[in-house]
mmCIF file of C-alpha atoms and ligand atoms in Angstrom:
data_model
loop_
_atom_site.group_PDB
_atom_site.id
_atom_site.type_symbol
_atom_site.label_atom_id
_atom_site.label_comp_id
_atom_site.label_asym_id
_atom_site.label_seq_id
_atom_site.Cartn_x
_atom_site.Cartn_y
_atom_site.Cartn_z
ATOM 1 C CA MET A 19 -34.068 -99.736 -9.074
ATOM 2 C CA THR A 20 -34.820 -96.805 -11.383
ATOM 3 C CA LEU A 21 -31.982 -94.352 -11.440
ATOM 4 C CA LEU A 22 -32.625 -90.600 -11.467
ATOM 5 C CA ARG A 23 -31.351 -89.210 -14.769
ATOM 6 C CA LEU A 24 -28.992 -86.274 -14.241
ATOM 7 C CA GLY A 25 -27.855 -83.643 -16.707
ATOM 8 C CA VAL A 26 -24.652 -81.976 -15.533
ATOM 9 C CA LEU A 27 -23.750 -78.527 -16.916
ATOM 10 C CA ALA A 28 -20.194 -77.292 -16.460
ATOM 11 C CA SER A 29 -17.790 -74.657 -17.748
ATOM 12 C CA GLY A 30 -14.572 -75.712 -16.029
ATOM 13 C CA SER A 31 -12.478 -78.633 -14.904
ATOM 14 C CA GLY A 32 -15.475 -80.644 -13.784
ATOM 15 C CA SER A 33 -14.205 -81.905 -10.448
ATOM 16 C CA ASN A 34 -17.758 -81.724 -9.062
ATOM 17 C CA LEU A 35 -18.962 -83.683 -12.081
ATOM 18 C CA GLN A 36 -16.295 -86.260 -11.227
ATOM 19 C CA ALA A 37 -17.536 -86.526 -7.644
ATOM 20 C CA ILE A 38 -21.061 -87.102 -8.970
ATOM 21 C CA LEU A 39 -19.868 -89.693 -11.515
ATOM 22 C CA ASP A 40 -17.908 -91.488 -8.791
ATOM 23 C CA ALA A 41 -20.883 -91.537 -6.414
ATOM 24 C CA CYS A 42 -23.102 -92.947 -9.187
ATOM 25 C CA ALA A 43 -20.507 -95.599 -10.116
ATOM 26 C CA ALA A 44 -20.138 -96.604 -6.458
ATOM 27 C CA LYS A 45 -23.952 -96.828 -6.224
ATOM 28 C CA ALA A 46 -23.796 -94.401 -3.314
ATOM 29 C CA ILE A 47 -26.714 -92.517 -4.889
ATOM 30 C CA PRO A 48 -29.610 -93.899 -6.972
ATOM 31 C CA ALA A 49 -28.738 -91.748 -9.984
ATOM 32 C CA GLN A 50 -26.898 -91.782 -13.292
ATOM 33 C CA VAL A 51 -25.387 -89.000 -15.376
ATOM 34 C CA ALA A 52 -27.364 -89.062 -18.625
ATOM 35 C CA VAL A 53 -25.490 -86.219 -20.322
ATOM 36 C CA VAL A 54 -22.718 -83.697 -19.659
ATOM 37 C CA ILE A 55 -23.008 -80.309 -21.360
ATOM 38 C CA ALA A 56 -20.316 -77.619 -21.480
ATOM 39 C CA ASN A 57 -20.339 -74.165 -23.045
ATOM 40 C CA LEU A 58 -16.551 -73.963 -23.489
ATOM 41 C CA PRO A 59 -14.544 -76.291 -25.745
ATOM 42 C CA ASP A 60 -11.677 -76.677 -23.265
ATOM 43 C CA ALA A 61 -13.903 -77.548 -20.285
ATOM 44 C CA GLY A 62 -12.308 -80.568 -18.622
ATOM 45 C CA ALA A 63 -15.819 -81.742 -17.770
ATOM 46 C CA LEU A 64 -16.297 -82.909 -21.367
ATOM 47 C CA GLU A 65 -13.298 -85.230 -21.126
ATOM 48 C CA ARG A 66 -14.381 -86.528 -17.726
ATOM 49 C CA GLY A 67 -17.828 -87.319 -19.110
ATOM 50 C CA ARG A 68 -16.424 -89.166 -22.106
ATOM 51 C CA ALA A 69 -14.011 -91.107 -19.913
ATOM 52 C CA ALA A 70 -17.002 -92.318 -17.899
ATOM 53 C CA GLY A 71 -18.853 -93.344 -21.052
ATOM 54 C CA VAL A 72 -21.418 -90.562 -20.750
ATOM 55 C CA PRO A 73 -22.543 -88.455 -23.748
ATOM 56 C CA ALA A 74 -20.630 -85.173 -23.511
ATOM 57 C CA VAL A 75 -21.890 -82.310 -25.628
ATOM 58 C CA LEU A 76 -20.322 -78.948 -26.353
ATOM 59 C CA VAL A 77 -22.916 -76.206 -26.815
ATOM 60 C CA PRO A 78 -20.879 -73.037 -27.513
ATOM 61 C CA HIS A 79 -22.533 -69.836 -26.361
ATOM 62 C CA GLN A 80 -20.583 -67.238 -28.368
ATOM 63 C CA GLY A 81 -22.838 -65.184 -30.596
ATOM 64 C CA VAL A 82 -26.028 -66.981 -29.536
ATOM 65 C CA PRO A 83 -28.741 -64.844 -27.864
ATOM 66 C CA ARG A 84 -29.346 -66.033 -24.307
ATOM 67 C CA GLU A 85 -32.888 -67.380 -24.732
ATOM 68 C CA GLN A 86 -31.952 -69.165 -27.935
ATOM 69 C CA TYR A 87 -28.930 -70.653 -26.211
ATOM 70 C CA ASP A 88 -31.006 -71.855 -23.281
ATOM 71 C CA ALA A 89 -33.471 -73.476 -25.685
ATOM 72 C CA LEU A 90 -30.540 -75.434 -27.152
ATOM 73 C CA LEU A 91 -29.608 -76.613 -23.652
ATOM 74 C CA VAL A 92 -33.188 -77.636 -22.891
ATOM 75 C CA ASP A 93 -33.317 -79.557 -26.159
ATOM 76 C CA GLN A 94 -30.158 -81.520 -25.308
ATOM 77 C CA LEU A 95 -31.405 -82.256 -21.794
ATOM 78 C CA ARG A 96 -34.815 -83.423 -23.032
ATOM 79 C CA ARG A 97 -33.237 -85.603 -25.713
ATOM 80 C CA ASN A 98 -31.369 -87.364 -22.950
ATOM 81 C CA GLN A 99 -34.473 -87.629 -20.753
ATOM 82 C CA VAL A 100 -32.914 -85.641 -17.940
ATOM 83 C CA GLU A 101 -34.988 -85.367 -14.757
ATOM 84 C CA LEU A 102 -32.655 -83.304 -12.552
ATOM 85 C CA VAL A 103 -30.250 -80.641 -13.837
ATOM 86 C CA CYS A 104 -27.038 -80.176 -11.827
ATOM 87 C CA LEU A 105 -25.113 -76.956 -12.407
ATOM 88 C CA ALA A 106 -21.512 -77.771 -11.549
ATOM 89 C CA GLY A 107 -19.396 -74.703 -12.183
ATOM 90 C CA PHE A 108 -21.599 -73.605 -15.092
ATOM 91 C CA MET A 109 -20.711 -69.928 -15.300
ATOM 92 C CA ARG A 110 -23.780 -68.620 -17.090
ATOM 93 C CA LEU A 111 -27.012 -67.093 -15.891
ATOM 94 C CA LEU A 112 -30.102 -69.016 -16.947
ATOM 95 C CA SER A 113 -33.096 -67.329 -18.559
ATOM 96 C CA PRO A 114 -36.774 -68.029 -17.753
ATOM 97 C CA VAL A 115 -36.836 -70.331 -20.810
ATOM 98 C CA PHE A 116 -34.547 -72.735 -18.978
ATOM 99 C CA LEU A 117 -35.941 -72.196 -15.471
ATOM 100 C CA GLN A 118 -39.507 -72.897 -16.580
ATOM 101 C CA ALA A 119 -38.532 -76.017 -18.517
ATOM 102 C CA PHE A 120 -36.998 -77.604 -15.396
ATOM 103 C CA GLN A 121 -38.764 -75.644 -12.651
ATOM 104 C CA ASN A 122 -37.687 -76.774 -9.165
ATOM 105 C CA ASN A 123 -35.553 -79.487 -10.737
ATOM 106 C CA ILE A 124 -32.301 -77.572 -11.033
ATOM 107 C CA LEU A 125 -29.557 -77.695 -8.393
ATOM 108 C CA ASN A 126 -26.477 -75.474 -8.193
ATOM 109 C CA ILE A 127 -23.294 -75.579 -6.131
ATOM 110 C CA HIS A 128 -21.716 -72.357 -4.951
ATOM 111 C CA PRO A 129 -18.430 -71.834 -3.046
ATOM 112 C CA SER A 130 -19.795 -69.875 -0.077
ATOM 113 C CA LEU A 131 -22.284 -70.248 2.728
ATOM 114 C CA LEU A 132 -25.202 -68.614 0.949
ATOM 115 C CA PRO A 133 -26.810 -66.125 1.276
ATOM 116 C CA ALA A 134 -23.322 -64.707 1.963
ATOM 117 C CA PHE A 135 -21.226 -63.906 -1.102
ATOM 118 C CA PRO A 136 -23.441 -64.749 -4.081
ATOM 119 C CA GLY A 137 -22.281 -64.177 -7.651
ATOM 120 C CA LEU A 138 -18.764 -64.213 -9.035
ATOM 121 C CA HIS A 139 -15.539 -64.676 -7.033
ATOM 122 C CA ALA A 140 -17.264 -65.915 -3.880
ATOM 123 C CA VAL A 141 -14.012 -67.048 -2.248
ATOM 124 C CA ARG A 142 -12.353 -63.687 -2.977
ATOM 125 C CA GLN A 143 -15.398 -61.947 -1.493
ATOM 126 C CA ALA A 144 -15.177 -64.060 1.674
ATOM 127 C CA LEU A 145 -11.464 -63.280 2.137
ATOM 128 C CA ALA A 146 -12.047 -59.561 1.547
ATOM 129 C CA ALA A 147 -14.865 -59.569 4.119
ATOM 130 C CA GLY A 148 -12.588 -61.166 6.711
ATOM 131 C CA VAL A 149 -14.974 -63.943 7.726
ATOM 132 C CA ARG A 150 -13.559 -66.773 9.866
ATOM 133 C CA VAL A 151 -15.801 -69.440 8.364
ATOM 134 C CA SER A 152 -16.905 -69.923 4.799
ATOM 135 C CA GLY A 153 -17.939 -73.034 2.898
ATOM 136 C CA CYS A 154 -20.180 -74.211 0.130
ATOM 137 C CA THR A 155 -23.871 -74.576 -0.610
ATOM 138 C CA VAL A 156 -26.001 -76.817 -2.801
ATOM 139 C CA HIS A 157 -29.307 -75.084 -3.467
ATOM 140 C CA VAL A 158 -32.374 -75.330 -5.630
ATOM 141 C CA VAL A 159 -32.174 -72.785 -8.438
ATOM 142 C CA ASP A 160 -34.804 -70.057 -8.623
ATOM 143 C CA GLU A 161 -34.950 -66.878 -10.711
ATOM 144 C CA GLY A 162 -32.386 -65.021 -8.578
ATOM 145 C CA THR A 163 -28.605 -65.327 -8.573
ATOM 146 C CA ASP A 164 -27.666 -67.948 -5.959
ATOM 147 C CA THR A 165 -30.855 -67.263 -3.998
ATOM 148 C CA GLY A 166 -32.819 -70.542 -4.074
ATOM 149 C CA PRO A 167 -33.699 -72.832 -1.129
ATOM 150 C CA VAL A 168 -30.648 -74.410 0.542
ATOM 151 C CA LEU A 169 -30.369 -78.189 0.434
ATOM 152 C CA VAL A 170 -26.906 -78.972 1.857
ATOM 153 C CA GLN A 171 -24.092 -76.811 3.247
ATOM 154 C CA ALA A 172 -20.576 -77.446 4.508
ATOM 155 C CA ALA A 173 -18.586 -75.062 6.692
ATOM 156 C CA VAL A 174 -14.875 -74.512 6.082
ATOM 157 C CA PRO A 175 -12.670 -72.394 8.384
ATOM 158 C CA VAL A 176 -10.691 -69.521 6.918
ATOM 159 C CA LEU A 177 -7.060 -69.758 8.031
ATOM 160 C CA ASP A 178 -4.921 -66.695 8.729
ATOM 161 C CA ASP A 179 -2.547 -67.391 5.853
ATOM 162 C CA ASP A 180 -5.211 -68.388 3.335
ATOM 163 C CA ASP A 181 -5.224 -66.932 -0.142
ATOM 164 C CA GLU A 182 -7.875 -67.478 -2.808
ATOM 165 C CA ASP A 183 -6.196 -70.666 -4.056
ATOM 166 C CA THR A 184 -5.747 -72.392 -0.704
ATOM 167 C CA LEU A 185 -9.229 -71.573 0.559
ATOM 168 C CA SER A 186 -10.828 -72.511 -2.783
ATOM 169 C CA ALA A 187 -9.100 -75.894 -2.669
ATOM 170 C CA ARG A 188 -10.392 -76.713 0.825
ATOM 171 C CA ILE A 189 -13.889 -75.553 -0.089
ATOM 172 C CA LEU A 190 -13.799 -77.623 -3.283
ATOM 173 C CA ALA A 191 -13.004 -80.751 -1.272
ATOM 174 C CA GLN A 192 -16.205 -80.152 0.710
ATOM 175 C CA GLU A 193 -18.182 -79.468 -2.465
ATOM 176 C CA HIS A 194 -17.299 -82.992 -3.557
ATOM 177 C CA ARG A 195 -18.987 -84.351 -0.410
ATOM 178 C CA CYS A 196 -22.005 -82.043 -0.599
ATOM 179 C CA TYR A 197 -23.124 -82.459 -4.187
ATOM 180 C CA PRO A 198 -23.579 -86.259 -4.164
ATOM 181 C CA ARG A 199 -25.311 -85.988 -0.808
ATOM 182 C CA ALA A 200 -27.768 -83.388 -2.106
ATOM 183 C CA ILE A 201 -28.496 -85.463 -5.206
ATOM 184 C CA GLY A 202 -29.038 -88.517 -3.008
ATOM 185 C CA LEU A 203 -31.632 -86.687 -0.906
ATOM 186 C CA TRP A 204 -33.282 -85.436 -4.054
ATOM 187 C CA ALA A 205 -33.298 -88.852 -5.710
ATOM 188 C CA GLU A 206 -34.909 -90.428 -2.687
ATOM 189 C CA GLY A 207 -37.634 -87.759 -2.854
ATOM 190 C CA ARG A 208 -37.585 -87.160 0.900
ATOM 191 C CA TYR A 209 -37.691 -83.376 0.680
ATOM 192 C CA SER A 210 -40.307 -80.703 0.495
ATOM 193 C CA ILE A 211 -39.860 -76.998 -0.173
ATOM 194 C CA GLU A 212 -41.671 -74.570 2.114
ATOM 195 C CA GLY A 213 -40.877 -71.014 1.123
ATOM 196 C CA ARG A 214 -37.096 -70.714 1.294
ATOM 197 C CA ARG A 215 -36.719 -73.789 3.520
ATOM 198 C CA VAL A 216 -36.131 -77.309 2.354
ATOM 199 C CA ARG A 217 -37.371 -79.990 4.728
ATOM 200 C CA VAL A 218 -36.080 -83.534 4.545
ATOM 201 C CA ARG A 219 -37.940 -86.409 6.134
ATOM 202 C CA GLY A 220 -36.310 -89.448 7.727
ATOM 203 C CA ALA A 221 -33.451 -90.275 10.046
ATOM 204 C CA ALA A 222 -30.714 -89.387 7.596
ATOM 205 C CA GLY A 223 -32.370 -86.041 6.930
ATOM 206 C CA ASP A 224 -31.104 -82.981 8.682
ATOM 207 C CA PRO A 225 -27.683 -84.161 9.970
ATOM 208 C CA ALA A 226 -26.798 -85.212 6.424
ATOM 209 C CA ARG A 227 -27.418 -81.681 5.223
ATOM 210 C CA THR A 228 -24.964 -79.818 7.425
ATOM 211 C CA LEU A 229 -21.327 -80.812 7.057
ATOM 212 C CA ALA A 230 -18.168 -79.467 8.649
ATOM 213 C CA ALA A 231 -14.654 -79.715 7.346
ATOM 214 C CA PRO A 232 -12.510 -81.904 9.654
ATOM 215 C CA GLU A 233 -10.695 -78.831 11.052
ATOM 216 C CA LEU A 234 -13.977 -77.586 12.520
ATOM 217 C CA SER A 235 -15.037 -80.773 14.260
ATOM 218 C CA GLY A 236 -11.922 -81.161 16.464
HETATM 219 C C1 LIG B 328 -16.730 -74.795 -7.978
HETATM 220 O O1 LIG B 328 -15.974 -74.253 -6.930
HETATM 221 C C2 LIG B 328 -18.153 -74.245 -7.929
HETATM 222 O O2 LIG B 328 -18.633 -74.053 -6.619
HETATM 223 C C3 LIG B 328 -17.966 -72.946 -8.648
HETATM 224 O O3 LIG B 328 -17.124 -73.252 -9.726
HETATM 225 C C4 LIG B 328 -16.241 -74.303 -9.337
HETATM 226 C C5 LIG B 328 -16.277 -75.401 -10.386
HETATM 227 O O4 LIG B 328 -15.293 -76.359 -10.133
HETATM 228 N N1 LIG B 328 -19.220 -72.416 -9.076
HETATM 229 C C6 LIG B 328 -19.534 -71.115 -8.994
HETATM 230 O O5 LIG B 328 -18.769 -70.272 -8.587
HETATM 231 C C7 LIG B 328 -20.936 -70.784 -9.459
HETATM 232 N N2 LIG B 328 -21.290 -69.465 -9.036
HETATM 233 P P1 LIG B 328 -15.274 -77.743 -10.922
HETATM 234 O O6 LIG B 328 -15.348 -77.414 -12.414
HETATM 235 O O7 LIG B 328 -13.954 -78.355 -10.572
HETATM 236 O O8 LIG B 328 -16.447 -78.554 -10.456
#
């Protein structure tokens, strides 16, 4: 079977990258990570990529104009014949140079139930707003910030004694379920985008796109 070639971009520890690598290794999704790219030298994602035998490339952003930087990213992704770009904690906005190069073939994960709490510090925003349920979203990237069509979401309850760390940790655990699932749907090509809605064909379609943390299903 041909495996979908993924390029994973990260700035941090890379736990979502790890979930994707694990799902690929377990053959749970018909995909392989072709390259890992980080913009920060101490991003744990680079080490995780190397440990899995995947090319891991540091592309530092300091002092590089945004469009020039994005062209460097595109070059690395093309060199590795990437078909689907997965932003996994990549804390940079992408310019039209990047978006046009991989139009409709870029996914992002965000730690809130979008369209609530886009942008930075989503978990802090959710706590400050006093919501009882938050979660995470995998969406197709468009030109806005965290605005693209939603592919998979998971709901996570906010507990009375939650702080940013405890809620982030429970949301992250759900992110690790959502990202491989979204990539699997994408790889199988059973989706279509109609305006802001993503439709998935087949029996495993819609139920597989809406997850709940165990605390919510009791
Ligand atoms: C994740 O919580 C992801 O949702 C978030 O960064 C974290 C990366 O964790 N992304 C954003 O906030 C993007 N706006 P990881 O490095 O362990 O995968």
